[in-house]
Amino acid sequence: MELSLDFKTDKVYNVIIIGAGPAGASAAIYTSRAGLSTLVLYRAEADGALGVTQQIENYPGIRGPISGYELLKLMREHAKAFGAEFVRGKVIATDLLNEVKKVYTIDGREFKARAIIIASGAMERTNKYKGEEEFLGKGVSYCGVCDAAFFKNRPVAVIGEDDYALEETEFIARFASKIYLVVPSSRIKAPPEIIEEVQSKEKVQILLHHRVLEIVGTSLVEGLKVQDVKTKEITLLEVDGVFIFLGGNKPSVDFLMNQVEMTDEHCIVVNEEMMTSVPGVFAAGDVLCTNIKQAVIAAADGVKAALAVDKYLNKKAKITSQW
């Protein structure tokens, strides 16, 4: 995948949706069908809680069994058929307080819209590894596109277990001499074709079910200490860099930079029409910290947000239903 750095466009979309899970993809179906120019920014092909779910059998109208990734693809293709654009890019910053909102991705791109729907899910980590903060910027990185070139012909470790980590590993493999892919769980949560692509690279060694103990070094990273969960054997991987691409269950909202009202648990606060404290900025899905986490509930949130966006942009007196 080729990424364009320092990309800017004067185009102002009607709506940008951040996240392409069930909330974001469902919102895109409704906004694009309503004739609103719609851009969806997503981090990875099988991103989010649904994307890494192996089997779904209870989504209405889809008898299954079907993988979460396949269900996501169906939703996204539905939105694309109505004209929604999907662009891969991890959002790291936003400017939401003006009439035209701006969204920035980690590779230097800027996008503009008159309305925003935040549907970025709840997959952020809450805990750090020993040595992670100490060596941040000194060998520890969260962005392969940004930092892989600094490790040309040098050994590195990648910590992750989903397709986002694998896609970043593929990019880093263009530069690094050796990559240890450290997978904390017993399996990689990614589509088979993406796993096979990474497995085919000779310089990549996959360490399944290994627990990270510590990132070590003096002034710079010099190694990563890991433990085999089954055998309890501890190994020191001699690497110059550690790239971390792991998820958790904290709302993914750091890019909002406290511009919208949130609870103490970093959950976004919305009104009955899914609008945040900032006019023109809406939210849906797991960023709301709904007690029941189901794809159909997130999808319904996305639809509500999309209908509210249509009302907001077209200055309607009330929400208009679509059939």
PDB file of C-alpha atoms in Angstrom, residues 103-247:
ATOM      1  CA  VAL A 103      -9.316  15.878  10.295  1.00  0.00           C
ATOM      2  CA  TYR A 104      -5.633  14.916  10.185  1.00  0.00           C
ATOM      3  CA  THR A 105      -4.181  11.428   9.648  1.00  0.00           C
ATOM      4  CA  ILE A 106      -0.897  10.041  10.900  1.00  0.00           C
ATOM      5  CA  ASP A 107       0.688  10.191   7.431  1.00  0.00           C
ATOM      6  CA  GLY A 108       0.241  13.960   7.107  1.00  0.00           C
ATOM      7  CA  ARG A 109      -3.045  14.210   5.227  1.00  0.00           C
ATOM      8  CA  GLU A 110      -5.764  16.781   5.936  1.00  0.00           C
ATOM      9  CA  PHE A 111      -9.485  16.340   5.188  1.00  0.00           C
ATOM     10  CA  LYS A 112     -12.369  18.817   5.594  1.00  0.00           C
ATOM     11  CA  ALA A 113     -16.100  18.479   6.169  1.00  0.00           C
ATOM     12  CA  ARG A 114     -19.120  20.409   7.374  1.00  0.00           C
ATOM     13  CA  ALA A 115     -20.102  17.605   9.761  1.00  0.00           C
ATOM     14  CA  ILE A 116     -18.286  14.792  11.551  1.00  0.00           C
ATOM     15  CA  ILE A 117     -19.464  11.435  12.860  1.00  0.00           C
ATOM     16  CA  ILE A 118     -17.120   9.858  15.403  1.00  0.00           C
ATOM     17  CA  ALA A 119     -17.439   6.078  15.197  1.00  0.00           C
ATOM     18  CA  SER A 120     -13.894   5.093  16.121  1.00  0.00           C
ATOM     19  CA  GLY A 121     -14.818   2.383  18.616  1.00  0.00           C
ATOM     20  CA  ALA A 122     -13.183   1.406  21.890  1.00  0.00           C
ATOM     21  CA  MET A 123      -9.932  -0.398  21.150  1.00  0.00           C
ATOM     22  CA  GLU A 124      -7.282   1.765  22.828  1.00  0.00           C
ATOM     23  CA  ARG A 125      -4.836   0.377  25.399  1.00  0.00           C
ATOM     24  CA  THR A 126      -4.989   1.451  29.024  1.00  0.00           C
ATOM     25  CA  ASN A 127      -1.747  -0.133  30.280  1.00  0.00           C
ATOM     26  CA  LYS A 128       1.846   0.445  29.134  1.00  0.00           C
ATOM     27  CA  TYR A 129       4.738  -2.013  29.004  1.00  0.00           C
ATOM     28  CA  LYS A 130       7.715  -1.565  31.283  1.00  0.00           C
ATOM     29  CA  GLY A 131      10.144   0.697  29.403  1.00  0.00           C
ATOM     30  CA  GLU A 132       7.557   1.822  26.836  1.00  0.00           C
ATOM     31  CA  GLU A 133       7.273   5.437  27.955  1.00  0.00           C
ATOM     32  CA  GLU A 134      10.990   5.641  28.817  1.00  0.00           C
ATOM     33  CA  PHE A 135      12.032   4.730  25.258  1.00  0.00           C
ATOM     34  CA  LEU A 136       9.237   6.466  23.344  1.00  0.00           C
ATOM     35  CA  GLY A 137      10.986   8.259  20.492  1.00  0.00           C
ATOM     36  CA  LYS A 138      14.180   6.398  21.359  1.00  0.00           C
ATOM     37  CA  GLY A 139      13.286   3.179  19.588  1.00  0.00           C
ATOM     38  CA  VAL A 140       9.642   2.760  20.609  1.00  0.00           C
ATOM     39  CA  SER A 141       7.136   3.807  17.953  1.00  0.00           C
ATOM     40  CA  TYR A 142       3.419   3.550  17.185  1.00  0.00           C
ATOM     41  CA  CYS A 143       3.742   4.345  13.466  1.00  0.00           C
ATOM     42  CA  GLY A 144       5.537   2.251  10.856  1.00  0.00           C
ATOM     43  CA  VAL A 145       4.939   4.758   8.052  1.00  0.00           C
ATOM     44  CA  CYS A 146       6.513   7.497  10.178  1.00  0.00           C
ATOM     45  CA  ASP A 147       9.516   5.673  11.614  1.00  0.00           C
ATOM     46  CA  ALA A 148      10.326   2.494   9.653  1.00  0.00           C
ATOM     47  CA  ALA A 149      12.964   4.237   7.516  1.00  0.00           C
ATOM     48  CA  PHE A 150      14.995   4.993  10.653  1.00  0.00           C
ATOM     49  CA  PHE A 151      15.541   1.248  11.084  1.00  0.00           C
ATOM     50  CA  LYS A 152      16.888   0.434   7.626  1.00  0.00           C
ATOM     51  CA  ASN A 153      18.920  -2.797   7.753  1.00  0.00           C
ATOM     52  CA  ARG A 154      18.354  -3.073  11.496  1.00  0.00           C
ATOM     53  CA  PRO A 155      16.363  -5.634  13.551  1.00  0.00           C
ATOM     54  CA  VAL A 156      13.047  -4.608  15.115  1.00  0.00           C
ATOM     55  CA  ALA A 157      10.107  -6.123  16.980  1.00  0.00           C
ATOM     56  CA  VAL A 158       6.444  -5.547  16.194  1.00  0.00           C
ATOM     57  CA  ILE A 159       3.881  -6.195  18.932  1.00  0.00           C
ATOM     58  CA  GLY A 160       0.357  -6.827  17.683  1.00  0.00           C
ATOM     59  CA  GLU A 161      -2.231  -9.420  16.760  1.00  0.00           C
ATOM     60  CA  ASP A 162      -4.629  -7.972  14.186  1.00  0.00           C
ATOM     61  CA  ASP A 163      -4.564  -6.945  10.532  1.00  0.00           C
ATOM     62  CA  TYR A 164      -3.508  -3.409  11.419  1.00  0.00           C
ATOM     63  CA  ALA A 165      -0.327  -4.808  12.990  1.00  0.00           C
ATOM     64  CA  LEU A 166       0.219  -7.092   9.994  1.00  0.00           C
ATOM     65  CA  GLU A 167      -0.205  -4.301   7.457  1.00  0.00           C
ATOM     66  CA  GLU A 168       2.264  -2.173   9.409  1.00  0.00           C
ATOM     67  CA  THR A 169       4.648  -5.163   9.550  1.00  0.00           C
ATOM     68  CA  GLU A 170       4.540  -5.433   5.765  1.00  0.00           C
ATOM     69  CA  PHE A 171       5.531  -1.788   5.458  1.00  0.00           C
ATOM     70  CA  ILE A 172       8.301  -2.040   8.060  1.00  0.00           C
ATOM     71  CA  ALA A 173       9.657  -5.103   6.228  1.00  0.00           C
ATOM     72  CA  ARG A 174      10.685  -2.800   3.368  1.00  0.00           C
ATOM     73  CA  PHE A 175      13.364  -1.380   5.655  1.00  0.00           C
ATOM     74  CA  ALA A 176      14.213  -3.625   8.618  1.00  0.00           C
ATOM     75  CA  SER A 177      16.692  -6.495   8.310  1.00  0.00           C
ATOM     76  CA  LYS A 178      14.717  -8.716  10.683  1.00  0.00           C
ATOM     77  CA  ILE A 179      11.268  -8.479  12.265  1.00  0.00           C
ATOM     78  CA  TYR A 180      10.053 -10.397  15.289  1.00  0.00           C
ATOM     79  CA  LEU A 181       6.255 -10.265  15.220  1.00  0.00           C
ATOM     80  CA  VAL A 182       5.257 -10.767  18.862  1.00  0.00           C
ATOM     81  CA  VAL A 183       1.630 -11.922  19.161  1.00  0.00           C
ATOM     82  CA  PRO A 184       0.320 -11.851  22.766  1.00  0.00           C
ATOM     83  CA  SER A 185      -2.588 -14.231  22.072  1.00  0.00           C
ATOM     84  CA  SER A 186      -2.669 -17.743  20.657  1.00  0.00           C
ATOM     85  CA  ARG A 187      -3.805 -16.643  17.197  1.00  0.00           C
ATOM     86  CA  ILE A 188      -3.579 -13.704  14.824  1.00  0.00           C
ATOM     87  CA  LYS A 189      -6.936 -11.940  14.486  1.00  0.00           C
ATOM     88  CA  ALA A 190      -6.789 -11.082  10.800  1.00  0.00           C
ATOM     89  CA  PRO A 191      -8.130 -12.356   7.459  1.00  0.00           C
ATOM     90  CA  PRO A 192      -6.260 -15.496   6.219  1.00  0.00           C
ATOM     91  CA  GLU A 193      -4.919 -13.795   3.092  1.00  0.00           C
ATOM     92  CA  ILE A 194      -3.227 -11.069   5.154  1.00  0.00           C
ATOM     93  CA  ILE A 195      -1.710 -13.643   7.530  1.00  0.00           C
ATOM     94  CA  GLU A 196      -0.380 -15.675   4.596  1.00  0.00           C
ATOM     95  CA  GLU A 197       1.211 -12.586   3.056  1.00  0.00           C
ATOM     96  CA  VAL A 198       3.178 -11.847   6.230  1.00  0.00           C
ATOM     97  CA  GLN A 199       4.095 -15.507   6.762  1.00  0.00           C
ATOM     98  CA  SER A 200       5.617 -15.590   3.285  1.00  0.00           C
ATOM     99  CA  LYS A 201       8.207 -12.935   4.181  1.00  0.00           C
ATOM    100  CA  GLU A 202      11.491 -14.605   5.156  1.00  0.00           C
ATOM    101  CA  LYS A 203      12.640 -11.745   7.356  1.00  0.00           C
ATOM    102  CA  VAL A 204       9.513 -11.966   9.545  1.00  0.00           C
ATOM    103  CA  GLN A 205       9.549 -14.427  12.467  1.00  0.00           C
ATOM    104  CA  ILE A 206       6.170 -14.841  14.177  1.00  0.00           C
ATOM    105  CA  LEU A 207       6.171 -15.541  17.929  1.00  0.00           C
ATOM    106  CA  LEU A 208       2.658 -16.671  18.842  1.00  0.00           C
ATOM    107  CA  HIS A 209       1.378 -16.510  22.431  1.00  0.00           C
ATOM    108  CA  HIS A 210       4.323 -14.543  23.805  1.00  0.00           C
ATOM    109  CA  ARG A 211       3.923 -12.084  26.658  1.00  0.00           C
ATOM    110  CA  VAL A 212       5.919  -8.863  26.616  1.00  0.00           C
ATOM    111  CA  LEU A 213       7.860  -8.421  29.847  1.00  0.00           C
ATOM    112  CA  GLU A 214      10.006  -5.365  29.254  1.00  0.00           C
ATOM    113  CA  ILE A 215      11.574  -3.058  26.688  1.00  0.00           C
ATOM    114  CA  VAL A 216      15.244  -2.748  27.637  1.00  0.00           C
ATOM    115  CA  GLY A 217      18.160  -0.483  26.782  1.00  0.00           C
ATOM    116  CA  THR A 218      20.309   2.368  28.049  1.00  0.00           C
ATOM    117  CA  SER A 219      19.796   5.618  26.147  1.00  0.00           C
ATOM    118  CA  LEU A 220      18.133   3.784  23.212  1.00  0.00           C
ATOM    119  CA  VAL A 221      16.212   0.520  22.779  1.00  0.00           C
ATOM    120  CA  GLU A 222      18.517  -2.499  22.800  1.00  0.00           C
ATOM    121  CA  GLY A 223      16.086  -5.366  23.220  1.00  0.00           C
ATOM    122  CA  LEU A 224      12.650  -6.733  24.009  1.00  0.00           C
ATOM    123  CA  LYS A 225      12.186  -9.319  26.749  1.00  0.00           C
ATOM    124  CA  VAL A 226       9.339 -11.761  26.034  1.00  0.00           C
ATOM    125  CA  GLN A 227       8.007 -14.948  27.612  1.00  0.00           C
ATOM    126  CA  ASP A 228       6.444 -17.968  25.917  1.00  0.00           C
ATOM    127  CA  VAL A 229       3.081 -18.355  27.661  1.00  0.00           C
ATOM    128  CA  LYS A 230       3.115 -22.167  27.307  1.00  0.00           C
ATOM    129  CA  THR A 231       6.707 -23.047  28.159  1.00  0.00           C
ATOM    130  CA  LYS A 232       7.386 -20.019  30.421  1.00  0.00           C
ATOM    131  CA  GLU A 233      10.741 -19.618  28.632  1.00  0.00           C
ATOM    132  CA  ILE A 234      12.035 -16.027  28.683  1.00  0.00           C
ATOM    133  CA  THR A 235      13.865 -14.691  25.609  1.00  0.00           C
ATOM    134  CA  LEU A 236      15.659 -11.399  25.032  1.00  0.00           C
ATOM    135  CA  LEU A 237      15.164 -10.320  21.435  1.00  0.00           C
ATOM    136  CA  GLU A 238      18.076  -8.123  20.372  1.00  0.00           C
ATOM    137  CA  VAL A 239      16.357  -5.334  18.460  1.00  0.00           C
ATOM    138  CA  ASP A 240      16.924  -1.638  17.863  1.00  0.00           C
ATOM    139  CA  GLY A 241      13.256  -0.734  17.617  1.00  0.00           C
ATOM    140  CA  VAL A 242       9.887  -1.791  19.027  1.00  0.00           C
ATOM    141  CA  PHE A 243       6.682  -0.956  17.135  1.00  0.00           C
ATOM    142  CA  ILE A 244       3.491  -1.361  19.174  1.00  0.00           C
ATOM    143  CA  PHE A 245       0.140  -1.909  17.433  1.00  0.00           C
ATOM    144  CA  LEU A 246      -2.113  -3.350  20.129  1.00  0.00           C
ATOM    145  CA  GLY A 247      -5.706  -2.594  21.013  1.00  0.00           C
TER     146      GLY A 247
END
